[in-house]
Amino acid sequence: MVLLPRIDSVYVPAGAASIIFFVAGTTCTWSSPEIPKLEDASENPFGRPITPYEISWISSLLALGAIFGPFMFGYLADKIGRKNTMLCVGVPFLVSYTLMAVGTVVEIFYLARALAGISLGGTFIVLPMYLSEIAESKNRGLISCAAGCSCCMGLLFTVCFGPYKPIGYFNAVMAMPPLIFLVLFGILGVESPIYLVKKQQSDKAELILKHLGRSPEMIKKDIIEMQAEYQVKEEPFNTLDFFTSKPLLKGIISAVGILIFQQLSGINAIMFYSEQIFREAGTKLAPTYCTMILIFVQFISSFIAPFLVDRIGRKVCLVISGVGMVLTEGTLGLFCYFKHEQYDLSDITWIPIAALTTFIVFFNVGFGPLPWIIMAEMFSNKYKSFAIGFVATVAWVASFLVTKCFDVAVTSFGMDNVFFFCALCCFLSIIFTTIYLIETKGKSLQEIQELLSK
């Protein structure tokens, strides 16, 4: 018996699924309000301030855990289905926040952050995969980008709510969103029609498509296309396919390339070290408030991409995003250079906050949400779980390395040269997008594979 929502619309299960993105967002900015409290013996449950060594582990275990999530949950997505895997992703999030709500030793926080990281890595492959498989070609970009707004809402919620509540209370409250997700998605979520066809359950797939709002003609067309693909993919996956399958190889290069450029834009390092950046830039406004402004702008600007991506296309959005990031990071580099050369910049200390907020807006137009969407669109169903797992793992390794190396790079080369390097990477991303990346707007999976074969 398949449990289905009463409203015949793809937006119901998509909305329920997107709650997990809110949870993922809260884990990414958790350190910002909580680390200062953990450093205060009167506020933390340890009875002593934590050491810099312990801080580094609490901060980095999220990214380390995220490296292992993609393959784990990618494997489960093919074995137990997309919906069940999504529910599995939510459990470690719930356990993580519960542990930190009651934990009294730092090792509990290590475990909790590692568990959150595993779910974080899983979220960024299973959710885009799920949304791309239940959506139609015409609204796939809108639905996927709208889910990104949920993530930005989670980023903002943690930073605004966290500083004003005790550690135990805050983490207990943060355990509620994953619990809400498990309940609502368990009721309103549906299984992916593609997965059901793969498991030779076409009748259930037709029922799902009907409840997703498809017309009878579209249902028939979709089922025929799904069945045709699985009829020609009886041979098991072989690692040699990486070199012999042109669509797979080009899809991996496209997805890995665009996600690595996303990290080399410096976004995660900028968000993690934003207070340090504002301090070094000499901004008059308190660095803490500057960071809150950045995240608020990130949340507001996250609503831009859903309205553009299915109108002007993925590539145009990415190019606009890249150009904006080149200009803003170049401006930041020049500001830091002139400050390092001891020019009097007292009248223009507003430039860093203006440039970084503008950078965030341009990032959210393209390179924020779209690389993960493009990743979910690039691969045939035969290779999807393994390929997405591989690509996402590479992306999280890149995220970890960029974040870890940022502070060292600033010390060794200066903040100005780091921003110039990030601007150069954004410029290279424009060339990569223009020359190599294919446009997937409004195209079916079969059409995308045909383009990748050329």
Tab-separated table of C-alpha atoms in Angstrom:
chain	number	residue	atom	x	y	z
A	1	MET	CA	0.000	0.000	0.000
A	2	VAL	CA	1.549	3.299	-1.130
A	3	LEU	CA	0.853	6.272	1.130
A	4	LEU	CA	0.186	9.338	-1.026
A	5	PRO	CA	-0.581	12.995	-0.376
A	6	ARG	CA	-4.140	14.118	-0.981
A	7	ILE	CA	-3.105	17.066	-3.151
A	8	ASP	CA	-2.180	16.016	-6.670
A	9	SER	CA	0.933	18.134	-6.978
A	10	VAL	CA	4.670	17.574	-7.131
A	11	TYR	CA	5.135	20.537	-4.796
A	12	VAL	CA	3.741	18.645	-1.787
A	13	PRO	CA	6.396	15.891	-1.565
A	14	ALA	CA	9.045	18.334	-2.815
A	15	GLY	CA	8.190	20.773	-0.034
A	16	ALA	CA	8.258	18.047	2.607
A	17	ALA	CA	11.583	16.776	1.271
A	18	SER	CA	13.094	20.266	1.335
A	19	ILE	CA	12.826	20.399	5.130
A	20	ILE	CA	15.963	18.257	5.222
A	21	PHE	CA	17.785	21.083	3.418
A	22	PHE	CA	16.761	23.443	6.235
A	23	VAL	CA	18.305	21.001	8.704
A	24	ALA	CA	21.471	20.781	6.597
A	25	GLY	CA	21.716	24.570	6.640
A	26	THR	CA	21.509	24.692	10.433
A	27	THR	CA	24.453	22.306	10.772
A	28	CYS	CA	26.638	24.458	8.500
A	29	THR	CA	26.359	27.582	10.688
A	30	TRP	CA	26.067	25.763	14.033
A	31	SER	CA	29.681	26.567	14.935
A	32	SER	CA	29.200	30.331	14.644
A	33	PRO	CA	26.994	30.793	17.753
A	34	GLU	CA	28.050	27.667	19.657
A	35	ILE	CA	31.871	27.734	19.614
A	36	PRO	CA	32.053	30.982	21.663
A	37	LYS	CA	29.783	29.396	24.280
A	38	LEU	CA	31.849	26.211	24.366
A	39	GLU	CA	34.921	28.363	25.070
A	40	ASP	CA	33.202	29.733	28.182
A	41	ALA	CA	33.302	27.360	31.172
A	42	SER	CA	30.232	29.042	32.679
A	43	GLU	CA	28.134	28.299	29.595
A	44	ASN	CA	29.275	24.884	28.379
A	45	PRO	CA	28.419	21.526	30.016
A	46	PHE	CA	32.083	20.492	30.405
A	47	GLY	CA	32.957	22.633	33.410
A	48	ARG	CA	36.016	23.995	31.571
A	49	PRO	CA	36.680	25.969	28.394
A	50	ILE	CA	37.461	23.835	25.364
A	51	THR	CA	40.937	24.068	23.853
A	52	PRO	CA	41.823	25.328	20.351
A	53	TYR	CA	42.639	21.712	19.463
A	54	GLU	CA	39.140	20.616	20.467
A	55	ILE	CA	37.605	23.546	18.597
A	56	SER	CA	39.399	22.513	15.414
A	57	TRP	CA	37.988	18.990	15.680
A	58	ILE	CA	34.444	20.125	16.435
A	59	SER	CA	34.607	22.471	13.444
A	60	SER	CA	36.253	20.102	10.953
A	61	LEU	CA	34.438	16.840	11.734
A	62	LEU	CA	31.353	18.090	9.891
A	63	ALA	CA	33.290	18.335	6.616
A	64	LEU	CA	35.130	15.073	7.278
A	65	GLY	CA	31.867	13.249	7.921
A	66	ALA	CA	30.370	14.734	4.753
A	67	ILE	CA	33.065	12.991	2.695
A	68	PHE	CA	31.649	9.585	3.659
A	69	GLY	CA	27.951	10.394	3.257
A	70	PRO	CA	27.626	10.463	-0.555
A	71	PHE	CA	28.698	6.884	-1.311
A	72	MET	CA	26.868	5.500	1.724
A	73	PHE	CA	23.520	7.084	0.935
A	74	GLY	CA	24.034	6.817	-2.823
A	75	TYR	CA	24.317	3.047	-2.381
A	76	LEU	CA	21.203	2.954	-0.193
A	77	ALA	CA	19.237	5.000	-2.749
A	78	ASP	CA	19.542	2.139	-5.232
A	79	LYS	CA	18.935	-0.599	-2.666
A	80	ILE	CA	16.009	0.634	-0.560
A	81	GLY	CA	14.633	3.493	-2.661
A	82	ARG	CA	14.927	7.271	-2.685
A	83	LYS	CA	12.214	7.911	-0.108
A	84	ASN	CA	13.532	5.426	2.455
A	85	THR	CA	17.051	6.742	1.952
A	86	MET	CA	15.850	10.305	2.543
A	87	LEU	CA	14.344	9.145	5.828
A	88	CYS	CA	17.640	7.457	6.716
A	89	VAL	CA	19.447	10.746	6.055
A	90	GLY	CA	17.244	12.478	8.614
A	91	VAL	CA	18.020	10.072	11.468
A	92	PRO	CA	21.697	11.030	12.085
A	93	PHE	CA	20.695	14.709	12.080
A	94	LEU	CA	18.166	13.982	14.825
A	95	VAL	CA	20.648	11.884	16.813
A	96	SER	CA	23.334	14.564	16.421
A	97	TYR	CA	21.289	17.394	17.893
A	98	THR	CA	19.913	15.135	20.630
A	99	LEU	CA	23.439	14.124	21.669
A	100	MET	CA	24.563	17.755	21.842
A	101	ALA	CA	21.472	18.670	23.866
A	102	VAL	CA	22.363	16.169	26.599
A	103	GLY	CA	26.124	15.668	26.129
A	104	THR	CA	28.473	16.556	28.989
A	105	VAL	CA	31.832	15.557	27.466
A	106	VAL	CA	33.537	16.933	24.376
A	107	GLU	CA	33.778	13.482	22.771
A	108	ILE	CA	29.974	13.419	22.503
A	109	PHE	CA	30.162	16.619	20.463
A	110	TYR	CA	32.824	15.032	18.232
A	111	LEU	CA	30.498	12.111	17.534
A	112	ALA	CA	27.503	14.380	17.020
A	113	ARG	CA	29.252	16.597	14.484
A	114	ALA	CA	30.610	13.589	12.581
A	115	LEU	CA	27.089	12.114	12.384
A	116	ALA	CA	25.728	15.448	11.180
A	117	GLY	CA	28.471	15.526	8.542
A	118	ILE	CA	27.546	12.083	7.224
A	119	SER	CA	23.936	13.204	6.832
A	120	LEU	CA	25.050	16.507	5.326
A	121	GLY	CA	27.002	14.694	2.614
A	122	GLY	CA	24.025	12.424	1.976
A	123	THR	CA	21.565	15.312	1.793
A	124	PHE	CA	23.400	16.991	-1.059
A	125	ILE	CA	23.169	13.915	-3.272
A	126	VAL	CA	19.891	12.222	-2.341
A	127	LEU	CA	17.720	15.350	-2.248
A	128	PRO	CA	18.800	16.701	-5.683
A	129	MET	CA	18.434	13.168	-7.083
A	130	TYR	CA	14.961	12.785	-5.574
A	131	LEU	CA	13.716	16.198	-6.712
A	132	SER	CA	15.037	15.738	-10.255
A	133	GLU	CA	13.225	12.389	-10.510
A	134	ILE	CA	9.801	13.531	-9.292
A	135	ALA	CA	9.803	16.875	-11.151
A	136	GLU	CA	8.980	17.506	-14.802
A	137	SER	CA	11.533	18.944	-17.213
A	138	LYS	CA	9.701	22.283	-17.254
A	139	ASN	CA	9.806	22.843	-13.470
A	140	ARG	CA	12.842	20.795	-12.410
A	141	GLY	CA	15.041	23.868	-11.989
A	142	LEU	CA	12.404	25.814	-10.058
A	143	ILE	CA	11.764	22.992	-7.588
A	144	SER	CA	15.452	22.275	-7.022
A	145	CYS	CA	16.381	25.944	-6.552
A	146	ALA	CA	13.449	26.495	-4.200
A	147	ALA	CA	14.855	23.732	-2.000
A	148	GLY	CA	18.050	25.781	-1.803
A	149	CYS	CA	16.033	28.600	-0.222
A	150	SER	CA	15.212	26.191	2.592
A	151	CYS	CA	18.930	25.600	3.167
A	152	CYS	CA	19.605	29.344	3.368
A	153	MET	CA	16.744	29.688	5.838
A	154	GLY	CA	18.486	27.118	8.040
A	155	LEU	CA	21.763	29.044	7.816
A	156	LEU	CA	20.013	32.223	8.935
A	157	PHE	CA	17.953	30.614	11.694
A	158	THR	CA	20.991	29.213	13.510
A	159	VAL	CA	22.937	32.478	13.447
A	160	CYS	CA	19.971	34.571	14.627
A	161	PHE	CA	18.624	32.175	17.268
A	162	GLY	CA	21.753	30.417	18.544
A	163	PRO	CA	23.641	33.240	20.294
A	164	TYR	CA	20.810	33.954	22.712
A	165	LYS	CA	20.018	30.481	24.074
A	166	PRO	CA	21.939	28.023	26.311
A	167	ILE	CA	23.716	25.166	24.559
A	168	GLY	CA	21.399	22.410	25.773
A	169	TYR	CA	18.217	24.355	25.051
A	170	PHE	CA	19.400	25.459	21.614
A	171	ASN	CA	20.337	21.941	20.499
A	172	ALA	CA	17.088	20.512	21.869
A	173	VAL	CA	15.160	23.026	19.754
A	174	MET	CA	17.332	22.191	16.741
A	175	ALA	CA	16.391	18.512	17.117
A	176	MET	CA	12.813	19.422	16.212
A	177	PRO	CA	13.289	20.163	12.457
A	178	PRO	CA	14.726	16.698	11.654
A	179	LEU	CA	11.903	15.137	13.667
A	180	ILE	CA	9.341	17.215	11.756
A	181	PHE	CA	10.992	16.140	8.502
A	182	LEU	CA	10.794	12.450	9.407
A	183	VAL	CA	7.083	12.743	10.228
A	184	LEU	CA	5.976	14.970	7.334
A	185	PHE	CA	8.084	13.365	4.632
A	186	GLY	CA	7.114	9.926	5.914
A	187	ILE	CA	3.470	10.889	5.314
A	188	LEU	CA	3.656	13.207	2.292
A	189	GLY	CA	6.709	11.877	0.490
A	190	VAL	CA	6.374	9.493	-2.454
A	191	GLU	CA	8.822	7.054	-3.963
A	192	SER	CA	10.671	8.055	-7.109
A	193	PRO	CA	8.855	6.743	-10.213
A	194	ILE	CA	12.235	6.022	-11.788
A	195	TYR	CA	13.196	3.767	-8.886
A	196	LEU	CA	9.857	1.935	-9.080
A	197	VAL	CA	10.267	1.288	-12.817
A	198	LYS	CA	13.777	0.026	-12.140
A	199	LYS	CA	12.284	-2.434	-9.645
A	200	GLN	CA	9.684	-3.482	-12.258
A	201	GLN	CA	6.812	-1.801	-10.421
A	202	SER	CA	5.461	0.264	-13.309
A	203	ASP	CA	1.886	0.177	-11.993
A	204	LYS	CA	2.968	1.897	-8.783
A	205	ALA	CA	5.061	4.339	-10.809
A	206	GLU	CA	1.977	5.304	-12.855
A	207	LEU	CA	0.022	5.871	-9.648
A	208	ILE	CA	2.805	8.052	-8.260
A	209	LEU	CA	2.978	10.114	-11.463
A	210	LYS	CA	-0.779	10.659	-11.333
A	211	HIS	CA	-0.530	11.990	-7.785
A	212	LEU	CA	2.355	14.211	-8.865
A	213	GLY	CA	-0.067	15.977	-11.207
A	214	ARG	CA	0.966	14.450	-14.545
A	215	SER	CA	-1.556	14.222	-17.376
A	216	PRO	CA	-2.449	10.728	-18.698
A	217	GLU	CA	-0.499	11.440	-21.904
A	218	MET	CA	2.566	12.555	-19.957
A	219	ILE	CA	2.349	9.528	-17.653
A	220	LYS	CA	2.333	7.170	-20.624
A	221	LYS	CA	5.265	8.997	-22.246
A	222	ASP	CA	7.329	9.038	-19.019
A	223	ILE	CA	6.746	5.350	-18.287
A	224	ILE	CA	7.737	4.341	-21.837
A	225	GLU	CA	10.963	6.384	-21.588
A	226	MET	CA	11.839	4.919	-18.183
A	227	GLN	CA	11.152	1.358	-19.293
A	228	ALA	CA	13.160	1.848	-22.489
A	229	GLU	CA	16.215	2.967	-20.566
A	230	TYR	CA	16.156	0.037	-18.166
A	231	GLN	CA	15.617	-2.419	-20.994
A	232	VAL	CA	18.945	-1.363	-22.525
A	233	LYS	CA	20.898	-1.349	-19.308
A	234	GLU	CA	20.873	-4.946	-18.259
A	235	GLU	CA	24.684	-5.138	-18.110
A	236	PRO	CA	25.986	-4.252	-14.634
A	237	PHE	CA	28.056	-1.148	-14.009
A	238	ASN	CA	31.728	-1.560	-14.856
A	239	THR	CA	34.488	0.819	-13.773
A	240	LEU	CA	35.784	0.732	-17.365
A	241	ASP	CA	32.639	2.668	-18.266
A	242	PHE	CA	34.417	5.722	-16.853
A	243	PHE	CA	36.669	5.603	-19.920
A	244	THR	CA	34.437	3.971	-22.556
A	245	SER	CA	31.125	5.775	-21.955
A	246	LYS	CA	31.377	9.289	-23.397
A	247	PRO	CA	28.162	10.583	-21.737
A	248	LEU	CA	29.329	9.305	-18.338
A	249	LEU	CA	32.846	10.724	-18.663
A	250	LYS	CA	31.655	14.100	-19.921
A	251	GLY	CA	28.958	14.205	-17.236
A	252	ILE	CA	31.508	13.530	-14.487
A	253	ILE	CA	33.931	16.143	-15.828
A	254	SER	CA	31.073	18.665	-16.055
A	255	ALA	CA	29.732	17.988	-12.559
A	256	VAL	CA	33.135	17.732	-10.858
A	257	GLY	CA	34.385	20.818	-12.678
A	258	ILE	CA	31.468	23.044	-11.768
A	259	LEU	CA	31.463	21.883	-8.117
A	260	ILE	CA	35.219	22.418	-7.729
A	261	PHE	CA	34.856	25.910	-9.185
A	262	GLN	CA	32.072	26.454	-6.648
A	263	GLN	CA	34.528	25.686	-3.841
A	264	LEU	CA	37.406	27.642	-5.416
A	265	SER	CA	35.177	30.707	-5.466
A	266	GLY	CA	35.977	30.715	-1.747
A	267	ILE	CA	32.361	30.702	-0.588
A	268	ASN	CA	32.745	28.298	2.337
A	269	ALA	CA	36.005	29.855	3.485
A	270	ILE	CA	34.444	33.323	3.252
A	271	MET	CA	31.429	32.261	5.321
A	272	PHE	CA	33.524	30.373	7.913
A	273	TYR	CA	36.098	33.172	8.268
A	274	SER	CA	33.827	36.153	7.617
A	275	GLU	CA	34.439	37.729	11.029
A	276	GLN	CA	38.212	37.471	10.542
A	277	ILE	CA	37.896	39.010	7.060
A	278	PHE	CA	35.927	41.968	8.403
A	279	ARG	CA	38.374	42.467	11.281
A	280	GLU	CA	41.364	42.519	8.926
A	281	ALA	CA	39.548	44.851	6.542
A	282	GLY	CA	38.944	47.309	9.377
A	283	THR	CA	35.184	47.548	8.888
A	284	LYS	CA	33.602	49.856	11.460
A	285	LEU	CA	30.536	47.670	11.989
A	286	ALA	CA	31.061	44.834	14.493
A	287	PRO	CA	32.203	41.667	12.646
A	288	THR	CA	29.442	39.587	14.267
A	289	TYR	CA	26.768	41.855	12.806
A	290	CYS	CA	28.518	41.848	9.429
A	291	THR	CA	28.290	38.046	9.388
A	292	MET	CA	24.591	38.160	10.241
A	293	ILE	CA	24.060	40.629	7.385
A	294	LEU	CA	25.880	38.283	4.988
A	295	ILE	CA	23.715	35.308	5.909
A	296	PHE	CA	20.536	37.400	5.764
A	297	VAL	CA	21.494	38.566	2.264
A	298	GLN	CA	22.236	34.953	1.335
A	299	PHE	CA	18.740	33.964	2.441
A	300	ILE	CA	17.001	36.810	0.577
A	301	SER	CA	19.042	36.343	-2.601
A	302	SER	CA	18.354	32.595	-2.625
A	303	PHE	CA	14.899	33.431	-4.032
A	304	ILE	CA	16.421	34.848	-7.248
A	305	ALA	CA	17.592	31.612	-8.890
A	306	PRO	CA	14.209	29.788	-8.790
A	307	PHE	CA	12.715	32.525	-10.985
A	308	LEU	CA	15.608	32.619	-13.457
A	309	VAL	CA	16.899	29.092	-13.885
A	310	ASP	CA	14.026	27.737	-16.015
A	311	ARG	CA	13.644	31.014	-17.914
A	312	ILE	CA	17.152	31.966	-19.037
A	313	GLY	CA	18.857	28.610	-18.469
A	314	ARG	CA	21.591	27.152	-16.271
A	315	LYS	CA	24.542	28.389	-18.342
A	316	VAL	CA	23.424	32.018	-18.484
A	317	CYS	CA	22.827	32.041	-14.719
A	318	LEU	CA	26.291	30.577	-14.121
A	319	VAL	CA	27.985	33.111	-16.404
A	320	ILE	CA	26.191	36.036	-14.718
A	321	SER	CA	27.162	34.566	-11.353
A	322	GLY	CA	30.795	34.142	-12.391
A	323	VAL	CA	31.133	37.682	-13.757
A	324	GLY	CA	29.669	39.153	-10.571
A	325	MET	CA	32.000	37.112	-8.359
A	326	VAL	CA	35.067	38.138	-10.410
A	327	LEU	CA	34.211	41.824	-9.968
A	328	THR	CA	33.391	41.633	-6.254
A	329	GLU	CA	36.357	39.482	-5.235
A	330	GLY	CA	38.640	41.608	-7.396
A	331	THR	CA	37.337	44.657	-5.517
A	332	LEU	CA	38.005	42.954	-2.176
A	333	GLY	CA	41.510	42.045	-3.312
A	334	LEU	CA	42.253	45.658	-4.271
A	335	PHE	CA	40.868	46.948	-0.966
A	336	CYS	CA	43.023	44.522	1.038
A	337	TYR	CA	46.065	45.363	-1.112
A	338	PHE	CA	45.754	49.112	-0.533
A	339	LYS	CA	45.150	48.523	3.174
A	340	HIS	CA	48.280	46.358	3.342
A	341	GLU	CA	50.216	49.169	1.629
A	342	GLN	CA	48.921	51.473	4.410
A	343	TYR	CA	46.789	53.746	2.263
A	344	ASP	CA	44.203	55.760	4.189
A	345	LEU	CA	40.935	53.888	3.623
A	346	SER	CA	39.050	55.244	6.619
A	347	ASP	CA	36.378	56.818	4.406
A	348	ILE	CA	35.624	53.641	2.460
A	349	THR	CA	35.563	50.940	5.156
A	350	TRP	CA	32.071	50.111	3.897
A	351	ILE	CA	33.551	48.486	0.792
A	352	PRO	CA	34.224	45.000	2.318
A	353	ILE	CA	30.664	44.509	3.569
A	354	ALA	CA	29.230	45.927	0.317
A	355	ALA	CA	31.491	43.753	-1.844
A	356	LEU	CA	30.879	40.575	0.158
A	357	THR	CA	27.102	41.008	0.230
A	358	THR	CA	27.145	41.628	-3.532
A	359	PHE	CA	29.344	38.542	-3.917
A	360	ILE	CA	26.758	36.491	-2.003
A	361	VAL	CA	23.957	37.740	-4.274
A	362	PHE	CA	25.848	36.794	-7.443
A	363	PHE	CA	26.866	33.453	-5.901
A	364	ASN	CA	23.215	32.619	-5.244
A	365	VAL	CA	22.233	33.523	-8.805
A	366	GLY	CA	24.232	30.589	-10.151
A	367	PHE	CA	27.160	28.924	-8.442
A	368	GLY	CA	25.290	28.461	-5.155
A	369	PRO	CA	22.356	26.207	-6.105
A	370	LEU	CA	23.049	25.193	-9.709
A	371	PRO	CA	26.121	22.897	-9.440
A	372	TRP	CA	24.147	20.443	-7.285
A	373	ILE	CA	21.171	20.618	-9.662
A	374	ILE	CA	23.385	20.067	-12.703
A	375	MET	CA	25.035	17.129	-10.936
A	376	ALA	CA	21.635	15.448	-10.492
A	377	GLU	CA	20.728	16.022	-14.162
A	378	MET	CA	23.922	14.772	-15.818
A	379	PHE	CA	23.739	11.008	-15.404
A	380	SER	CA	21.602	8.204	-16.782
A	381	ASN	CA	19.757	6.062	-14.278
A	382	LYS	CA	22.262	3.243	-14.810
A	383	TYR	CA	25.143	5.307	-13.434
A	384	LYS	CA	23.331	7.914	-11.357
A	385	SER	CA	23.855	6.674	-7.791
A	386	PHE	CA	27.523	5.778	-8.209
A	387	ALA	CA	28.389	8.836	-10.316
A	388	ILE	CA	26.642	11.304	-8.014
A	389	GLY	CA	28.282	9.661	-5.000
A	390	PHE	CA	31.700	10.017	-6.625
A	391	VAL	CA	31.144	13.634	-7.683
A	392	ALA	CA	29.757	14.691	-4.299
A	393	THR	CA	32.656	13.041	-2.460
A	394	VAL	CA	35.149	14.962	-4.600
A	395	ALA	CA	33.207	18.164	-3.879
A	396	TRP	CA	33.294	17.635	-0.113
A	397	VAL	CA	37.007	16.792	-0.175
A	398	ALA	CA	37.558	20.043	-2.085
A	399	SER	CA	35.415	21.920	0.446
A	400	PHE	CA	37.420	20.502	3.348
A	401	LEU	CA	40.778	21.321	1.732
A	402	VAL	CA	39.803	24.853	0.692
A	403	THR	CA	38.432	25.639	4.151
A	404	LYS	CA	41.463	24.172	5.916
A	405	CYS	CA	43.946	25.922	3.616
A	406	PHE	CA	42.268	29.332	3.674
A	407	ASP	CA	43.789	30.510	6.954
A	408	VAL	CA	47.232	29.204	5.951
A	409	ALA	CA	46.962	30.905	2.552
A	410	VAL	CA	46.017	34.231	4.142
A	411	THR	CA	49.010	33.999	6.498
A	412	SER	CA	51.431	32.992	3.731
A	413	PHE	CA	50.267	35.144	0.818
A	414	GLY	CA	48.038	37.826	2.313
A	415	MET	CA	44.296	38.380	2.146
A	416	ASP	CA	44.610	40.416	-1.053
A	417	ASN	CA	46.308	37.633	-3.026
A	418	VAL	CA	43.802	35.067	-1.757
A	419	PHE	CA	40.925	37.166	-3.111
A	420	PHE	CA	42.766	37.689	-6.403
A	421	PHE	CA	43.214	33.910	-6.691
A	422	CYS	CA	39.502	33.310	-6.011
A	423	ALA	CA	38.619	35.940	-8.636
A	424	LEU	CA	40.885	34.152	-11.134
A	425	CYS	CA	39.130	30.842	-10.403
A	426	CYS	CA	35.754	32.511	-10.973
A	427	PHE	CA	37.016	33.837	-14.312
A	428	LEU	CA	38.139	30.326	-15.306
A	429	SER	CA	34.704	29.015	-14.295
A	430	ILE	CA	33.116	31.365	-16.848
A	431	ILE	CA	35.315	29.901	-19.593
A	432	PHE	CA	34.548	26.330	-18.455
A	433	THR	CA	30.802	27.014	-18.370
A	434	THR	CA	30.741	28.720	-21.759
A	435	ILE	CA	32.880	26.205	-23.648
A	436	TYR	CA	32.303	22.814	-22.013
A	437	LEU	CA	29.050	22.733	-20.031
A	438	ILE	CA	25.844	21.731	-21.830
A	439	GLU	CA	22.491	23.453	-21.260
A	440	THR	CA	19.970	21.181	-19.485
A	441	LYS	CA	17.053	23.622	-19.179
A	442	GLY	CA	13.767	21.956	-20.141
A	443	LYS	CA	15.458	18.813	-21.432
A	444	SER	CA	14.541	15.233	-20.604
A	445	LEU	CA	17.119	12.759	-19.323
A	446	GLN	CA	17.301	11.155	-22.762
A	447	GLU	CA	17.931	14.512	-24.469
A	448	ILE	CA	20.672	15.344	-21.953
A	449	GLN	CA	22.402	12.014	-22.611
A	450	GLU	CA	22.256	12.646	-26.362
A	451	LEU	CA	23.926	16.040	-25.883
A	452	LEU	CA	26.643	14.479	-23.725
A	453	SER	CA	27.305	11.887	-26.440
A	454	LYS	CA	28.246	14.527	-29.026
